[in-house]
Structure formats: C-alpha cells, structure tokens
Short mmCIF file of C-alpha atoms and ligand atoms in Angstrom, two decimals:
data_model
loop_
_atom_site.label_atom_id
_atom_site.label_comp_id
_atom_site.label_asym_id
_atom_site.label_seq_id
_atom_site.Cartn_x
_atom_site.Cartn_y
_atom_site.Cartn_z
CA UNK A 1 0.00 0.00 0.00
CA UNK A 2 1.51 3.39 -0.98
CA UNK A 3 2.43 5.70 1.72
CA UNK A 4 -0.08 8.67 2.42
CA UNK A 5 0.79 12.33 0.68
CA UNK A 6 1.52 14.75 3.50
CA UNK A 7 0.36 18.61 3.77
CA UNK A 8 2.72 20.95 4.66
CA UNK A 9 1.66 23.32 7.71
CA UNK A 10 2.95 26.54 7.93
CA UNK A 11 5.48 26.15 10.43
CA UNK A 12 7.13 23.74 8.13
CA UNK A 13 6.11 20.35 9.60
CA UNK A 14 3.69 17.66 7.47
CA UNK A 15 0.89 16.04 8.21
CA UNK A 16 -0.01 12.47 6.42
CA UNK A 17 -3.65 13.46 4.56
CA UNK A 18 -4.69 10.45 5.96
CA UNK A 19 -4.67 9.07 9.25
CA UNK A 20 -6.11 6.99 11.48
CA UNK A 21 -8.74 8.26 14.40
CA UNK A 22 -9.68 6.19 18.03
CA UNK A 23 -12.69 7.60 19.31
CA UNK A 24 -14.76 5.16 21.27
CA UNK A 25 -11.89 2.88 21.07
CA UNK A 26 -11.14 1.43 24.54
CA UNK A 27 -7.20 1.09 25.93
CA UNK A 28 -6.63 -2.87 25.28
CA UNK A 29 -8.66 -2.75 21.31
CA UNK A 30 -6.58 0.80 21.07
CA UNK A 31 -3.33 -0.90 20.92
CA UNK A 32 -4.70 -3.88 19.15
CA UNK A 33 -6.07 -1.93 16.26
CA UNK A 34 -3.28 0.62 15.87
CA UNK A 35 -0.88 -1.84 15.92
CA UNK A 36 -3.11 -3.07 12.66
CA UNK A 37 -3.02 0.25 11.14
CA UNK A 38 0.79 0.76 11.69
CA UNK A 39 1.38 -2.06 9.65
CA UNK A 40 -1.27 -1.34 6.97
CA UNK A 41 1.03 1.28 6.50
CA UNK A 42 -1.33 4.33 8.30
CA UNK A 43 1.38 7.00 9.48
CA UNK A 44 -1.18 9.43 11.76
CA UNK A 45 -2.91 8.15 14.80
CA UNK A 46 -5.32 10.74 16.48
CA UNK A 47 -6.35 10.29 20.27
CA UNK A 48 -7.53 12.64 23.10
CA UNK A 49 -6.91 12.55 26.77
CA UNK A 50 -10.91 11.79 26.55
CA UNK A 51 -10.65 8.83 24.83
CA UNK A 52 -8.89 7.26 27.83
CA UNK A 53 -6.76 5.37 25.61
CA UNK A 54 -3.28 7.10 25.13
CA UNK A 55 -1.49 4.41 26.82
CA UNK A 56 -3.24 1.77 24.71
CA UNK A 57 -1.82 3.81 21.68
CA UNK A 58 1.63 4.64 22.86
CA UNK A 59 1.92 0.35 23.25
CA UNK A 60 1.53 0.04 19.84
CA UNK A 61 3.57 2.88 18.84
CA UNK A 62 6.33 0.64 20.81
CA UNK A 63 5.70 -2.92 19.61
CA UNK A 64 5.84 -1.73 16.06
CA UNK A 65 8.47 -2.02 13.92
CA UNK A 66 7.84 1.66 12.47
CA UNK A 67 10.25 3.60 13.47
CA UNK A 68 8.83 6.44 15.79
CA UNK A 69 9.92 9.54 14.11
CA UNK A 70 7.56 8.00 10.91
CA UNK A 71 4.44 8.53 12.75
CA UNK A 72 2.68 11.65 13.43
CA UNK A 73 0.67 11.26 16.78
CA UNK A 74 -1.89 13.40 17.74
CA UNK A 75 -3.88 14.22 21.22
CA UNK A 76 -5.95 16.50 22.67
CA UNK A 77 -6.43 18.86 25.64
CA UNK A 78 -10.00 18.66 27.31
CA UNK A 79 -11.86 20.73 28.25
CA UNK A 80 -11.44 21.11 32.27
CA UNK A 81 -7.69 22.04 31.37
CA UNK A 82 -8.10 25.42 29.27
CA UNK A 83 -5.94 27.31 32.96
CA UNK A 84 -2.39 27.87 31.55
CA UNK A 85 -0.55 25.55 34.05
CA UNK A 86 -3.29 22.80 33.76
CA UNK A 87 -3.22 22.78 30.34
CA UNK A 88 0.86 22.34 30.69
CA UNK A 89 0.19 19.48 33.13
CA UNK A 90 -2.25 18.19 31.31
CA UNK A 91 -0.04 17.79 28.33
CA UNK A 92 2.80 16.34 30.27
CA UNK A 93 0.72 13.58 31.08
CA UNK A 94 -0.52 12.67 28.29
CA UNK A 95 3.16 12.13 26.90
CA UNK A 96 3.40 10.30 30.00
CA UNK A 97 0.41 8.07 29.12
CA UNK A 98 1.83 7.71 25.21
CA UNK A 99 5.40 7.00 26.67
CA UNK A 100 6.49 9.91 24.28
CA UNK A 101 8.95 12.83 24.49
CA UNK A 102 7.25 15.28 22.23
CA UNK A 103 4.00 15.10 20.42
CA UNK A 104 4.02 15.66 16.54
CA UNK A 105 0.39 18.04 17.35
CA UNK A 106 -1.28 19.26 20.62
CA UNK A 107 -4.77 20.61 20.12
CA UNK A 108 -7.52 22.65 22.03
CA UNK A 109 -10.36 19.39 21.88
CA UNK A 110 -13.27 22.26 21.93
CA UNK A 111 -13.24 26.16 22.46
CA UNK A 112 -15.70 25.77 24.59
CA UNK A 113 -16.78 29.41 24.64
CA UNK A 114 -18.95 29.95 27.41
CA UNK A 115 -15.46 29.21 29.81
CA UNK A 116 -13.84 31.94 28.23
CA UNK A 117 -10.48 30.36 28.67
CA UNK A 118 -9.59 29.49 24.90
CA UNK A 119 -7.30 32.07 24.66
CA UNK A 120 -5.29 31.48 27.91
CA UNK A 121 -5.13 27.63 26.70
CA UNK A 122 -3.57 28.55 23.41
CA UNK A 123 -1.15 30.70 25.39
CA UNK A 124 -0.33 27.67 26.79
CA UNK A 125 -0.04 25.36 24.28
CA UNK A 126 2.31 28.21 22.69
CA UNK A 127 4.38 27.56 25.90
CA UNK A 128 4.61 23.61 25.34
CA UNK A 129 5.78 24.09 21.71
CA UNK A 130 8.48 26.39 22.65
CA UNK A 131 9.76 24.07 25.45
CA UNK A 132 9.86 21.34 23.01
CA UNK A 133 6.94 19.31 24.09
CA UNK A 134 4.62 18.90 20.85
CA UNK A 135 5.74 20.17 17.43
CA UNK A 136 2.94 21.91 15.93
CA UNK A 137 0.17 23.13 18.07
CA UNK A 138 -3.56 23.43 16.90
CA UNK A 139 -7.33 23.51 17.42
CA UNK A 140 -10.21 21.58 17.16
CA UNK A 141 -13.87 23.01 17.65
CA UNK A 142 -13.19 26.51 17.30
CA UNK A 143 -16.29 28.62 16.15
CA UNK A 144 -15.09 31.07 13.53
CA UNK A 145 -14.91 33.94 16.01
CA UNK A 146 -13.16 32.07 18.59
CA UNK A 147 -10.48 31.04 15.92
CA UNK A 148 -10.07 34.58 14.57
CA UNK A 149 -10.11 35.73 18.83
CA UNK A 150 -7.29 33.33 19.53
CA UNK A 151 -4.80 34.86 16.64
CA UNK A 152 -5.73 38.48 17.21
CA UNK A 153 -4.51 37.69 20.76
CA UNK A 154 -1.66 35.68 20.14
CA UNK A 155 -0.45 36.54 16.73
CA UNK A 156 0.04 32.92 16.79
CA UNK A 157 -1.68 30.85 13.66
CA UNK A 158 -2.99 27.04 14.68
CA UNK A 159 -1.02 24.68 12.44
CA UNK A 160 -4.68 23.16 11.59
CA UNK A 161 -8.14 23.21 12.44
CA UNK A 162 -9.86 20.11 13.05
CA UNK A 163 -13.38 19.70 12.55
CA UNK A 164 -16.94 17.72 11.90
CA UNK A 165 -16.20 17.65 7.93
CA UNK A 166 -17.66 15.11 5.43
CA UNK A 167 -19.59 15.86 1.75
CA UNK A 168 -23.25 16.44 3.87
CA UNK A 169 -20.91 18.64 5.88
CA UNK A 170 -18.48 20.26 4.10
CA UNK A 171 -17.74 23.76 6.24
CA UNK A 172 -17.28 26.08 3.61
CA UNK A 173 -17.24 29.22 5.74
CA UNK A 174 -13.70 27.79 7.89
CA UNK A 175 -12.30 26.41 4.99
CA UNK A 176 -12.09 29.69 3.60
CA UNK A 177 -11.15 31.57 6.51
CA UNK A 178 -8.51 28.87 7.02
CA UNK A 179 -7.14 29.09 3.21
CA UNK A 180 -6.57 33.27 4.11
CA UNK A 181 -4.88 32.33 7.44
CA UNK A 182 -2.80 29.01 5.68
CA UNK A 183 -4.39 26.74 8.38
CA UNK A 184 -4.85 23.44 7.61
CA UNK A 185 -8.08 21.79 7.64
CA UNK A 186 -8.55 18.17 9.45
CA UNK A 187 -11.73 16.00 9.42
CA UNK A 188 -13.13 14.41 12.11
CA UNK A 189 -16.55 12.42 11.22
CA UNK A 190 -14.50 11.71 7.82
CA UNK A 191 -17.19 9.43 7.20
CA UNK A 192 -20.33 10.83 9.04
CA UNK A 193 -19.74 8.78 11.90
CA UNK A 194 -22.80 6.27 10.97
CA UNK A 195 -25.11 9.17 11.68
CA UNK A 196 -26.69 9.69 7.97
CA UNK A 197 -27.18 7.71 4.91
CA UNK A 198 -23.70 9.06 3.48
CA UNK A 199 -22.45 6.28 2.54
CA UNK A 200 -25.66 4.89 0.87
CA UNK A 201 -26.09 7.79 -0.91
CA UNK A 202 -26.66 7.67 -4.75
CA UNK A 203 -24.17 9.91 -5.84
CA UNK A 204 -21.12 8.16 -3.76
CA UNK A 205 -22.52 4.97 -4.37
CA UNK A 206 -22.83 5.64 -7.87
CA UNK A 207 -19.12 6.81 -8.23
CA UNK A 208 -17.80 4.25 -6.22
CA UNK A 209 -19.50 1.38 -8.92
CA UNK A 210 -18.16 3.25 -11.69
CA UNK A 211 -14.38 2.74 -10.09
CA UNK A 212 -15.07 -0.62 -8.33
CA UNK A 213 -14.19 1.37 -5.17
CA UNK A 214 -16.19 1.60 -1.61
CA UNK A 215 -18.68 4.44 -0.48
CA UNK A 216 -16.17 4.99 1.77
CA UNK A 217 -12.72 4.93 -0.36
CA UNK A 218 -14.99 7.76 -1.87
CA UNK A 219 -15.78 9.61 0.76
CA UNK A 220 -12.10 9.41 1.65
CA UNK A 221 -10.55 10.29 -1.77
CA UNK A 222 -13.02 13.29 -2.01
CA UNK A 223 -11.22 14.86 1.48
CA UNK A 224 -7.59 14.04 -0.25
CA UNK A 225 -8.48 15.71 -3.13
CA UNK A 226 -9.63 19.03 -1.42
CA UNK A 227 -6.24 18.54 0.73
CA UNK A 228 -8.41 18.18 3.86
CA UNK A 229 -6.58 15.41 6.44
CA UNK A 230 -9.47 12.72 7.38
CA UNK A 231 -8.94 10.45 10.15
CA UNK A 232 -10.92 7.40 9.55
CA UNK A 233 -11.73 5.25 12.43
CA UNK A 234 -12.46 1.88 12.00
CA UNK A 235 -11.56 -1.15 14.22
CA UNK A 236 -12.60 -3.53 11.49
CA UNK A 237 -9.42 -5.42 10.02
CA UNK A 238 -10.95 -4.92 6.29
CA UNK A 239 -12.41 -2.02 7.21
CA UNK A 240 -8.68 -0.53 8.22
CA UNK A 241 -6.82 -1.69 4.78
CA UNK A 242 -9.58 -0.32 2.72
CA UNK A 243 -9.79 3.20 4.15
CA UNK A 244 -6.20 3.11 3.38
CA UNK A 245 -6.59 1.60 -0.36
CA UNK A 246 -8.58 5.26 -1.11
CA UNK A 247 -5.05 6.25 -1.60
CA UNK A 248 -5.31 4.68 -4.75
CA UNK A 249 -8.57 6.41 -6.08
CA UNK A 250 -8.55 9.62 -7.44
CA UNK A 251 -12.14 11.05 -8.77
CA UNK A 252 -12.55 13.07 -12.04
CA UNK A 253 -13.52 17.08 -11.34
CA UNK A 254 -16.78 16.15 -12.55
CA UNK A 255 -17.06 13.55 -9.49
CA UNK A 256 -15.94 16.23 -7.43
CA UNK A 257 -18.27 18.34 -8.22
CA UNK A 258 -21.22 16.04 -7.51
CA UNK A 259 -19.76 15.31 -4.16
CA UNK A 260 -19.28 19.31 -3.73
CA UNK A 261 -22.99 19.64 -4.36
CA UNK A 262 -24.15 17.12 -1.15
CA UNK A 263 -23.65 19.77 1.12
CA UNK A 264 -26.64 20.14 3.14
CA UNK A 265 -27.49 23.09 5.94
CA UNK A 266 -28.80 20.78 8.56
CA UNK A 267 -25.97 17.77 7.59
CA UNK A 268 -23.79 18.88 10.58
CA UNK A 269 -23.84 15.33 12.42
CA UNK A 270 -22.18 16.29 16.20
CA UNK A 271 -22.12 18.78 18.75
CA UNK A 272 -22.01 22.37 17.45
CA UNK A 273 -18.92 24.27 18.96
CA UNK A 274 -21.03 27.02 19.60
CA UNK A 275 -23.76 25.70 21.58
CA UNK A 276 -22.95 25.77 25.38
CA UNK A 277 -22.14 22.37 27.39
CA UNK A 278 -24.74 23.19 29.76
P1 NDP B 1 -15.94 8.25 11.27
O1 NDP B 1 -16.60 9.16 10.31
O2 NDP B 1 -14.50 7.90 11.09
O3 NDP B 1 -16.83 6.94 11.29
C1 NDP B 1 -16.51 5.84 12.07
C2 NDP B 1 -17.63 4.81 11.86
O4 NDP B 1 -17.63 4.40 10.48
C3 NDP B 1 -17.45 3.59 12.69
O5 NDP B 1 -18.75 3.17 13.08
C4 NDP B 1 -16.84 2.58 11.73
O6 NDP B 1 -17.23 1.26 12.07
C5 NDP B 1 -17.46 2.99 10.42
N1 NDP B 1 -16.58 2.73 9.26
C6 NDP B 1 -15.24 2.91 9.17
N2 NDP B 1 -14.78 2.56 7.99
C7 NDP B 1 -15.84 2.14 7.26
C8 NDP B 1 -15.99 1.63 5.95
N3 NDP B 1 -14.95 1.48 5.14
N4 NDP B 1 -17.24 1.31 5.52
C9 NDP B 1 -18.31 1.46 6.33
N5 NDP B 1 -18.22 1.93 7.59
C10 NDP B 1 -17.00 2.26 8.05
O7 NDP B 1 -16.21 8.85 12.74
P2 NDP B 1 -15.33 9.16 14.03
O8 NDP B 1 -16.21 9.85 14.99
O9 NDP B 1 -14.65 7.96 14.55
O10 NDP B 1 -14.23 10.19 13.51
C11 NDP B 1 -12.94 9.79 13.13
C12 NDP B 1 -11.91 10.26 14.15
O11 NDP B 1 -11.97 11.67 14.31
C13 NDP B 1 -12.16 9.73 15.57
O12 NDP B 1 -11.82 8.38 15.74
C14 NDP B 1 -11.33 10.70 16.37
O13 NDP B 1 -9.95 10.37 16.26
C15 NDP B 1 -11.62 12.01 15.65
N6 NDP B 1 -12.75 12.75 16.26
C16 NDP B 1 -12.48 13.98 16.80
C17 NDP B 1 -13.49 14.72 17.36
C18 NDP B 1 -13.17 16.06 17.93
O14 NDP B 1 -14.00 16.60 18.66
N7 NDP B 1 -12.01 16.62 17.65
C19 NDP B 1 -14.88 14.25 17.42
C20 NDP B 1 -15.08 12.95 16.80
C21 NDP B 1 -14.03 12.26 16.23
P3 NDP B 1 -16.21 0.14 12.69
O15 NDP B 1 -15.23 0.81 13.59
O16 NDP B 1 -17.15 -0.76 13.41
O17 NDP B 1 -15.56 -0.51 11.51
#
C-alpha cells in the first residue's frame, strides 16, 4: 500500500492526509487496532486525553516495527484544562500516558466558549511548543470567532483546524477563513460517523461502482483531493486496509463536483462548537 501524501503546515512540519482516528476505542482494542493500522502502513494516529486510551496507543507505537519519528501522533487537551498551568500538566501527562517525548500536534479538543479560557489555553499550548513538548500546536472546535479571537490575541496561527467535515458537511465558511490564514483543515466524522445515509447515498454509491471502489474509499478520496486530512476510524481489520486503499482512487472534477454539491445546511452530524455544554 503506498504511503499517504503529506500537507505541509505553515510552520514547516507535514501532516499524512490520511490518518487513522480512536474515538470510542477502549485502551486494550486501542493498541490492538493501531498496531493493525501501523502495519497497513497508516502513518497518523489521532487520540484525546478523553478517549482514555493514550497508553493503549503509545503500546503500539512501541511494539511496532515503524520507526517512531515515521508517525505523526496526535492528542488532545479537554476541556477542564483550558488554565495555563493545567493545560501544561495536562499535556505532560498525556506524553506520559503515550510513553512519548514530544507530540508531533497538541490541540484545544473544543473552544468551549462559554469558559472563556480558549485564549489562555492557546497561550499555553504556545508555551509547550516552545519548550519542546509537541511540534505543531492546533485547534479543534473553534467557532469562527473564537479562531479569529485566539490569533488576534496571540499573533500565533494554529497549524490546523480540526473539525466535523464530510460531503453532507463540508464547512465552507472555515475552509475559507482557514485558506486566508494558511491553516490546515482536518476531518473528524470523515465518514459521518454512521449518523446519515452518506455512505448509501446515490451519488457516492454511484461513483464508487463506476471505479469498483467503496462508499467509503470515496468519501475518503473526495477529502484528499480538497487537501483536507481525514482520520478514519475503524476497528474492522478490512475495514482498516480499505480506508487506506482510497489512496489509490482519485475522482474526475466532474465527481468532485457532484460530491461538492451534497452539502446540506442541517448535515452537521455532532455537537455544534457554539452551543454551550450546559
Ligand atoms: P468516522 O466518520 O470515522 O466513522 C466511524 C464509523 O464508520 C465507525 O462506526 C466505523 O465502524 C465505520 N466505518 C469505518 N470505515 C468504514 C468503511 N470502510 N465502511 C463502512 N463503515 C466504516 O467517525 P469518528 O467519529 O470515529 O471520527 C474519526 C476520528 O476523528 C475519531 O476516531 C477521532 O480520532 C476524531 N474525532 C475527533 C473529534 C473532535 O471533537 N475533535 C470528534 C469525533 C471524532 P467500525 O469501527 O465498526 O468498523
């Protein structure tokens, strides 16, 4: 299986444009399953502190025979640790938990504006990429005003952006404001999550015959081509190598297009940044 392309952020580090995501994966199946994507030949994992299942990843990260510095890990401050030296604690122990030195990419998990403590977490997370602690430093959730808040403030620029993003979902409004800032966008929900009749939809499913691809490997070749990252999760063993194999599909502008036009106003599948926690 070829190697993913990479996107290159704009403090000069790159990010595979596909990875591999462990939401709702617990500890023991997390180090199973990476250890499966590893040698499928996925180069990005993405975890959280939430997921509860760092330590499950950072196993596999050391029983693999991929050399560490060829794998871009990702994970995720939550959101009781937005105080500057909670956030710095926080991070320290989730490289404890991994078994890392220094994280390829540290994000905010969720602005979480009501808090009002966005901006003193991204000072933080500033702090843990100058002492050498993560490489790149991002966020994920951020409503556009609480993204454009956080740079005004900081003169800082997030790396990349990750957010809900799939063709019934397709966040035009950030994208843009990230292409003016040179942000990079990252999908989470690559695939709608099982939430929506994506991947039974007409158009995909229609494309995907006409290539003797997946829904999916669709889906997935559609975020390439817009150079969005997607994080597929899947802890299905065929499941795994076939999100992968989308590496090998590339769709025709006309395709594109179709996909392009699935957009939908109410498609937005997960919690919306801006609504309060309550
Ligand atoms: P996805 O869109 O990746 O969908 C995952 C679901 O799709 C699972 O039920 C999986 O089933 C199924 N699936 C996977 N591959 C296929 C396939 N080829 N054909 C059919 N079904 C498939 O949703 P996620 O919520 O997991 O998002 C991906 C990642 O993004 C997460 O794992 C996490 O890392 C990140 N994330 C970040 C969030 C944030 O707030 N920043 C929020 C949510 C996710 P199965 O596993 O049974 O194969």
């Amino acid at each position: 299986m070829p190697l993913s392309p990479t996107v290159t952020f704009h403090d000069g580090h790159r990010i595979p444009l596909l990875g591999y995501g462990v939401f709702k994966v617990d500890d023991d199946r997390a180090a199973d399953v990476v250890g499966q994507a590893l040698a499928a030949g996925y180069r990005q994992v993405d975890t959280a502190r939430l997921y509860g299942n760092e330590e499950g990843v950072g196993r596999a990260l050391r029983a693999s025979s991929v050399p560490r510095e060829e794998v871009f890990v990702t994970t995720k401050l939550w959101n009781d640790e937005h105080a500057f030296d909670a956030a710095i604690a926080a991070c320290e122990a989730s490289l404890d938990r991994l078994g890392l030195e220094q994280l390829d990419l540290y994000l905010i998990h969720w602005a979480v504006p009501e808090q009002g403590r966005y901006v003193e977490a991204w000072r933080a997370l500033i702090a843990l990429r100058e002492r050498g602690l993560t490489r790149s430093i991002g966020v994920s959730n951020f409503p556009l005003a609480e993204l454009e808040e956080i740079i005004a403030a900081t003169a800082v620029v997030p790396a990349i952006h990750q957010i809900e993003l799939h063709p019934y979902f397709q966040q035009r409004e950030l994208r843009a404001a990230h292409a003016q800032h040179g942000i990079v966008t990252q999908a989470w929900g690559p695939l709608g999550q099982g939430k929506s009749d994506l991947l039974e939809n007409p158009v995909i499913t229609g494309i995907a015959e006409a290539h003797g691809a997946s829904a999916a490997q669709v889906v997935l070749a559609w975020h390439r081509a817009h150079e969005i990252v997607a994080i597929p999760k899947s802890v299905t063993p065929a499941r795994i190598v076939e999100n992968l194999a989308s590496l090998e599909l590339s769709l025709t502008r006309g395709e594109l297009a179709a996909i392009d036009a699935l957009d939908r106003p109410d498609g937005r599948g997960g919690r919306d940044p801006g609504r309060p926690w309550g």
